mmCIF file of C-alpha atoms in Angstrom:
data_model
loop_
_atom_site.group_PDB
_atom_site.id
_atom_site.type_symbol
_atom_site.label_atom_id
_atom_site.label_comp_id
_atom_site.label_asym_id
_atom_site.label_seq_id
_atom_site.Cartn_x
_atom_site.Cartn_y
_atom_site.Cartn_z
ATOM 1 C CA UNK A 1 -52.245 -52.415 77.572
ATOM 2 C CA UNK A 2 -49.332 -51.685 79.915
ATOM 3 C CA UNK A 3 -49.672 -49.340 82.869
ATOM 4 C CA UNK A 4 -47.108 -47.938 85.275
ATOM 5 C CA UNK A 5 -48.859 -46.933 88.509
ATOM 6 C CA UNK A 6 -47.724 -44.632 91.339
ATOM 7 C CA UNK A 7 -49.344 -43.861 94.692
ATOM 8 C CA UNK A 8 -47.572 -41.631 97.198
ATOM 9 C CA UNK A 9 -50.691 -39.874 98.482
ATOM 10 C CA UNK A 10 -50.537 -41.184 102.050
ATOM 11 C CA UNK A 11 -48.240 -42.823 104.579
ATOM 12 C CA UNK A 12 -47.672 -45.742 102.210
ATOM 13 C CA UNK A 13 -45.661 -45.545 98.985
ATOM 14 C CA UNK A 14 -46.672 -47.971 96.255
ATOM 15 C CA UNK A 15 -45.617 -48.710 92.672
ATOM 16 C CA UNK A 16 -47.117 -51.283 90.309
ATOM 17 C CA UNK A 17 -47.006 -52.566 86.757
ATOM 18 C CA UNK A 18 -50.167 -53.885 85.095
ATOM 19 C CA UNK A 19 -50.600 -55.499 81.711
ATOM 20 C CA UNK A 20 -53.970 -56.437 80.210
ATOM 21 C CA UNK A 21 -55.746 -56.636 83.579
ATOM 22 C CA UNK A 22 -52.897 -58.597 85.150
ATOM 23 C CA UNK A 23 -50.847 -57.319 88.073
ATOM 24 C CA UNK A 24 -47.263 -57.984 86.950
ATOM 25 C CA UNK A 25 -45.516 -56.485 89.977
ATOM 26 C CA UNK A 26 -46.300 -54.361 93.005
ATOM 27 C CA UNK A 27 -43.970 -52.804 95.565
ATOM 28 C CA UNK A 28 -45.610 -51.254 98.615
ATOM 29 C CA UNK A 29 -43.914 -49.975 101.732
ATOM 30 C CA UNK A 30 -44.877 -47.991 104.811
ATOM 31 C CA UNK A 31 -41.544 -47.886 106.615
ATOM 32 C CA UNK A 32 -41.708 -44.156 107.512
ATOM 33 C CA UNK A 33 -39.053 -43.130 105.006
ATOM 34 C CA UNK A 34 -40.032 -40.100 102.937
ATOM 35 C CA UNK A 35 -41.511 -40.802 99.522
ATOM 36 C CA UNK A 36 -38.684 -38.842 97.938
ATOM 37 C CA UNK A 37 -36.367 -41.549 99.330
ATOM 38 C CA UNK A 38 -38.484 -44.524 98.314
ATOM 39 C CA UNK A 39 -40.577 -43.940 95.189
ATOM 40 C CA UNK A 40 -37.936 -43.880 92.446
ATOM 41 C CA UNK A 41 -35.807 -46.687 93.995
ATOM 42 C CA UNK A 42 -38.978 -48.803 94.200
ATOM 43 C CA UNK A 43 -39.716 -48.091 90.552
ATOM 44 C CA UNK A 44 -36.149 -48.962 89.571
ATOM 45 C CA UNK A 45 -36.363 -52.241 91.490
ATOM 46 C CA UNK A 46 -39.625 -53.260 89.797
ATOM 47 C CA UNK A 47 -38.241 -52.458 86.351
ATOM 48 C CA UNK A 48 -35.082 -54.419 87.092
ATOM 49 C CA UNK A 49 -36.927 -57.447 88.454
ATOM 50 C CA UNK A 50 -39.441 -57.643 85.616
ATOM 51 C CA UNK A 51 -37.201 -56.572 82.693
ATOM 52 C CA UNK A 52 -40.043 -54.211 81.807
ATOM 53 C CA UNK A 53 -39.251 -51.792 78.996
ATOM 54 C CA UNK A 54 -40.468 -48.320 79.932
ATOM 55 C CA UNK A 55 -40.858 -47.435 76.258
ATOM 56 C CA UNK A 56 -43.652 -50.019 76.042
ATOM 57 C CA UNK A 57 -45.774 -48.354 78.724
ATOM 58 C CA UNK A 58 -49.084 -47.092 77.338
ATOM 59 C CA UNK A 59 -49.881 -44.697 80.188
ATOM 60 C CA UNK A 60 -48.848 -43.547 83.661
ATOM 61 C CA UNK A 61 -51.534 -43.902 86.331
ATOM 62 C CA UNK A 62 -51.223 -41.938 89.552
ATOM 63 C CA UNK A 63 -53.236 -41.280 92.702
ATOM 64 C CA UNK A 64 -54.207 -37.659 92.084
ATOM 65 C CA UNK A 65 -55.232 -36.728 95.620
ATOM 66 C CA UNK A 66 -56.342 -35.820 98.118
ATOM 67 C CA UNK A 67 -53.692 -36.794 100.618
ATOM 68 C CA UNK A 68 -50.339 -35.715 101.963
ATOM 69 C CA UNK A 69 -49.345 -32.460 100.249
ATOM 70 C CA UNK A 70 -45.688 -33.475 100.066
ATOM 71 C CA UNK A 71 -46.526 -37.002 98.932
ATOM 72 C CA UNK A 72 -48.899 -35.786 96.235
ATOM 73 C CA UNK A 73 -46.315 -33.355 94.894
ATOM 74 C CA UNK A 74 -43.702 -36.122 94.701
ATOM 75 C CA UNK A 75 -46.100 -38.492 92.932
ATOM 76 C CA UNK A 76 -47.327 -35.793 90.558
ATOM 77 C CA UNK A 77 -43.814 -34.654 89.682
ATOM 78 C CA UNK A 78 -42.746 -38.247 89.021
ATOM 79 C CA UNK A 79 -45.807 -39.014 86.886
ATOM 80 C CA UNK A 80 -45.455 -35.776 84.904
ATOM 81 C CA UNK A 81 -41.737 -36.291 84.394
ATOM 82 C CA UNK A 82 -42.181 -39.847 83.151
ATOM 83 C CA UNK A 83 -45.155 -38.905 81.001
ATOM 84 C CA UNK A 84 -43.286 -36.052 79.350
ATOM 85 C CA UNK A 85 -40.088 -38.060 78.885
ATOM 86 C CA UNK A 86 -41.925 -41.043 77.386
ATOM 87 C CA UNK A 87 -44.621 -38.980 75.633
ATOM 88 C CA UNK A 88 -47.363 -40.967 77.389
ATOM 89 C CA UNK A 89 -50.689 -39.842 78.852
ATOM 90 C CA UNK A 90 -51.422 -39.666 82.571
ATOM 91 C CA UNK A 91 -54.485 -41.303 84.123
ATOM 92 C CA UNK A 92 -55.345 -39.455 87.337
ATOM 93 C CA UNK A 93 -57.259 -41.598 89.843
ATOM 94 C CA UNK A 94 -58.956 -39.996 92.862
ATOM 95 C CA UNK A 95 -57.107 -41.302 95.917
ATOM 96 C CA UNK A 96 -60.208 -42.149 97.952
ATOM 97 C CA UNK A 97 -61.802 -43.938 94.976
ATOM 98 C CA UNK A 98 -58.633 -46.006 94.601
ATOM 99 C CA UNK A 99 -58.785 -46.990 98.263
ATOM 100 C CA UNK A 100 -62.407 -48.081 97.950
ATOM 101 C CA UNK A 101 -61.626 -50.131 94.827
ATOM 102 C CA UNK A 102 -59.505 -52.466 96.964
ATOM 103 C CA UNK A 103 -62.752 -53.883 98.329
ATOM 104 C CA UNK A 104 -64.049 -54.719 94.857
ATOM 105 C CA UNK A 105 -67.336 -56.586 94.851
ATOM 106 C CA UNK A 106 -68.272 -56.307 98.532
ATOM 107 C CA UNK A 107 -71.946 -55.652 99.214
ATOM 108 C CA UNK A 108 -71.512 -53.310 102.196
ATOM 109 C CA UNK A 109 -71.151 -49.554 102.176
ATOM 110 C CA UNK A 110 -67.453 -48.615 102.054
ATOM 111 C CA UNK A 111 -65.909 -45.609 103.790
ATOM 112 C CA UNK A 112 -62.213 -44.901 103.223
ATOM 113 C CA UNK A 113 -60.766 -42.417 105.723
ATOM 114 C CA UNK A 114 -57.454 -40.610 105.355
ATOM 115 C CA UNK A 115 -56.280 -38.496 108.265
ATOM 116 C CA UNK A 116 -56.300 -34.813 107.260
ATOM 117 C CA UNK A 117 -55.438 -33.585 110.799
ATOM 118 C CA UNK A 118 -57.453 -31.210 112.980
ATOM 119 C CA UNK A 119 -60.253 -33.793 113.349
ATOM 120 C CA UNK A 120 -60.728 -33.767 109.578
ATOM 121 C CA UNK A 121 -60.583 -36.673 107.132
ATOM 122 C CA UNK A 122 -60.474 -37.143 103.386
ATOM 123 C CA UNK A 123 -63.333 -39.509 102.745
ATOM 124 C CA UNK A 124 -66.120 -40.645 100.439
ATOM 125 C CA UNK A 125 -68.807 -43.354 100.422
ATOM 126 C CA UNK A 126 -68.942 -46.219 97.932
ATOM 127 C CA UNK A 127 -70.715 -49.464 97.171
ATOM 128 C CA UNK A 128 -70.500 -52.103 94.457
ATOM 129 C CA UNK A 129 -73.242 -53.356 92.189
ATOM 130 C CA UNK A 130 -71.683 -56.418 90.639
ATOM 131 C CA UNK A 131 -68.494 -55.200 88.995
ATOM 132 C CA UNK A 132 -69.558 -51.534 89.004
ATOM 133 C CA UNK A 133 -68.457 -49.187 91.776
ATOM 134 C CA UNK A 134 -71.033 -46.563 92.706
ATOM 135 C CA UNK A 135 -69.725 -43.319 94.164
ATOM 136 C CA UNK A 136 -72.391 -42.656 96.801
ATOM 137 C CA UNK A 137 -70.592 -39.571 98.124
ATOM 138 C CA UNK A 138 -67.709 -38.057 96.165
ATOM 139 C CA UNK A 139 -64.353 -37.697 97.875
ATOM 140 C CA UNK A 140 -64.174 -34.636 100.093
ATOM 141 C CA UNK A 141 -62.526 -33.137 103.148
ATOM 142 C CA UNK A 142 -64.799 -32.919 106.178
ATOM 143 C CA UNK A 143 -64.887 -33.478 109.917
ATOM 144 C CA UNK A 144 -64.901 -36.943 111.446
ATOM 145 C CA UNK A 145 -68.100 -36.030 113.297
ATOM 146 C CA UNK A 146 -69.940 -35.066 110.103
ATOM 147 C CA UNK A 147 -68.724 -38.222 108.376
ATOM 148 C CA UNK A 148 -70.006 -40.504 111.119
ATOM 149 C CA UNK A 149 -73.348 -38.687 111.388
ATOM 150 C CA UNK A 150 -73.858 -39.092 107.633
ATOM 151 C CA UNK A 151 -72.976 -42.791 107.792
ATOM 152 C CA UNK A 152 -75.304 -43.495 110.718
ATOM 153 C CA UNK A 153 -78.202 -42.229 108.614
ATOM 154 C CA UNK A 154 -77.790 -45.224 106.270
ATOM 155 C CA UNK A 155 -78.537 -47.625 109.139
ATOM 156 C CA UNK A 156 -76.349 -50.422 107.766
ATOM 157 C CA UNK A 157 -72.868 -51.936 108.245
ATOM 158 C CA UNK A 158 -69.983 -49.867 106.910
ATOM 159 C CA UNK A 159 -66.474 -51.094 106.080
ATOM 160 C CA UNK A 160 -63.777 -48.623 107.135
ATOM 161 C CA UNK A 161 -60.257 -48.479 105.744
ATOM 162 C CA UNK A 162 -57.414 -45.990 105.390
ATOM 163 C CA UNK A 163 -54.792 -44.394 107.622
ATOM 164 C CA UNK A 164 -57.435 -42.286 109.378
ATOM 165 C CA UNK A 165 -59.104 -45.366 110.853
ATOM 166 C CA UNK A 166 -56.563 -46.093 113.626
ATOM 167 C CA UNK A 167 -56.485 -42.379 114.481
ATOM 168 C CA UNK A 168 -60.261 -42.158 114.924
ATOM 169 C CA UNK A 169 -61.170 -45.768 115.667
ATOM 170 C CA UNK A 170 -62.555 -44.951 119.118
ATOM 171 C CA UNK A 171 -64.918 -42.339 117.660
ATOM 172 C CA UNK A 172 -65.951 -44.737 114.884
ATOM 173 C CA UNK A 173 -66.764 -47.547 117.331
ATOM 174 C CA UNK A 174 -68.695 -45.233 119.649
ATOM 175 C CA UNK A 175 -70.761 -43.776 116.813
ATOM 176 C CA UNK A 176 -71.336 -46.891 114.688
ATOM 177 C CA UNK A 177 -71.338 -49.699 117.246
ATOM 178 C CA UNK A 178 -71.791 -53.124 115.643
ATOM 179 C CA UNK A 179 -72.214 -51.525 112.215
ATOM 180 C CA UNK A 180 -68.505 -50.654 112.122
ATOM 181 C CA UNK A 181 -66.444 -53.207 110.177
ATOM 182 C CA UNK A 182 -62.695 -52.703 109.773
ATOM 183 C CA UNK A 183 -60.795 -53.897 106.698
ATOM 184 C CA UNK A 184 -57.859 -56.260 107.436
ATOM 185 C CA UNK A 185 -54.187 -55.380 107.037
ATOM 186 C CA UNK A 186 -53.862 -56.515 103.417
ATOM 187 C CA UNK A 187 -56.665 -54.173 102.281
ATOM 188 C CA UNK A 188 -56.642 -51.150 104.577
ATOM 189 C CA UNK A 189 -53.969 -48.893 103.039
ATOM 190 C CA UNK A 190 -53.226 -47.503 99.584
ATOM 191 C CA UNK A 191 -52.058 -49.986 96.969
ATOM 192 C CA UNK A 192 -50.897 -49.070 93.489
ATOM 193 C CA UNK A 193 -52.451 -52.290 92.173
ATOM 194 C CA UNK A 194 -55.943 -51.053 93.051
ATOM 195 C CA UNK A 195 -55.227 -47.603 91.588
ATOM 196 C CA UNK A 196 -54.040 -49.318 88.406
ATOM 197 C CA UNK A 197 -57.092 -51.560 88.149
ATOM 198 C CA UNK A 198 -59.386 -48.528 88.390
ATOM 199 C CA UNK A 199 -57.150 -46.622 85.954
ATOM 200 C CA UNK A 200 -57.710 -49.364 83.383
ATOM 201 C CA UNK A 201 -61.454 -48.730 83.668
ATOM 202 C CA UNK A 202 -60.885 -44.993 83.183
ATOM 203 C CA UNK A 203 -58.584 -45.538 80.204
ATOM 204 C CA UNK A 204 -61.178 -47.649 78.395
ATOM 205 C CA UNK A 205 -63.655 -44.797 78.905
ATOM 206 C CA UNK A 206 -61.181 -42.275 77.505
ATOM 207 C CA UNK A 207 -60.562 -40.602 80.872
ATOM 208 C CA UNK A 208 -56.943 -39.459 80.753
ATOM 209 C CA UNK A 209 -54.958 -36.309 80.070
ATOM 210 C CA UNK A 210 -51.611 -35.167 78.800
ATOM 211 C CA UNK A 211 -48.709 -35.232 81.225
ATOM 212 C CA UNK A 212 -48.308 -31.504 80.780
ATOM 213 C CA UNK A 213 -51.920 -30.830 81.827
ATOM 214 C CA UNK A 214 -51.934 -33.097 84.885
ATOM 215 C CA UNK A 215 -52.009 -31.537 88.357
ATOM 216 C CA UNK A 216 -52.797 -33.097 91.738
ATOM 217 C CA UNK A 217 -56.058 -32.406 93.571
ATOM 218 C CA UNK A 218 -55.555 -31.242 97.152
ATOM 219 C CA UNK A 219 -59.199 -30.502 98.114
ATOM 220 C CA UNK A 220 -58.049 -28.060 100.786
ATOM 221 C CA UNK A 221 -55.191 -25.661 101.473
ATOM 222 C CA UNK A 222 -51.940 -26.891 102.998
ATOM 223 C CA UNK A 223 -51.176 -26.301 106.674
ATOM 224 C CA UNK A 224 -48.559 -23.701 105.730
ATOM 225 C CA UNK A 225 -51.122 -21.806 103.622
ATOM 226 C CA UNK A 226 -53.725 -21.960 106.395
ATOM 227 C CA UNK A 227 -51.250 -20.741 109.015
ATOM 228 C CA UNK A 228 -50.188 -17.870 106.755
ATOM 229 C CA UNK A 229 -53.802 -16.806 106.244
ATOM 230 C CA UNK A 230 -54.411 -16.997 110.003
ATOM 231 C CA UNK A 231 -51.390 -14.763 110.635
ATOM 232 C CA UNK A 232 -52.575 -12.250 108.042
ATOM 233 C CA UNK A 233 -56.093 -12.336 109.464
ATOM 234 C CA UNK A 234 -54.721 -11.838 112.982
ATOM 235 C CA UNK A 235 -52.629 -8.878 111.867
ATOM 236 C CA UNK A 236 -55.590 -7.250 110.131
ATOM 237 C CA UNK A 237 -57.788 -7.777 113.199
ATOM 238 C CA UNK A 238 -55.105 -6.171 115.379
ATOM 239 C CA UNK A 239 -55.124 -3.024 113.256
ATOM 240 C CA UNK A 240 -58.842 -2.420 113.749
#
């Protein structure tokens, strides 16, 4: 089985090729360039370096969200375009699940955190039982305060990772104390390799969809949509 994998859901852009549970190539960068500038050139570079034939790809795996609205749209458009052009299925992988899968096999509770602004995070809780990942709390958008209160109730160490961690590290340390464990640099941001490894599990279970049917999952409205609703609400209040 050959998988092309894309993740542009957060600050990091990442592309990978997997074949029969082997990571053939992975290109990950977080150099602050927009994903529209980086994603396709990264894909081209991987194809060129590996002499990989795109026609041989069995499926396109992609981080489906939540995450950056612009990043998700770029990743979704790329995955859909490739899937339609190659007539291949798309395997959507929840972004937060993909982050957690980087810590495969650890015994501690895992809490990925992606910064969603306004003191909100995209998060979920996970743990491994052998080679099986249990979704303790499905990915969601909620406040940092609620997340930490929920985690404290478990009364055990928690491993934190994701781009929301440096933003809210002070709050995490104050709330969790010695139970807060922070993933190191090689495992604390999105990686297409982890998304691909989880996508292989999904594919074997028959969890995939046509490229035409695929759409990203945002979990909440974009800032522009929220601001528009606030303006409309303010205007309607002013007329009363």
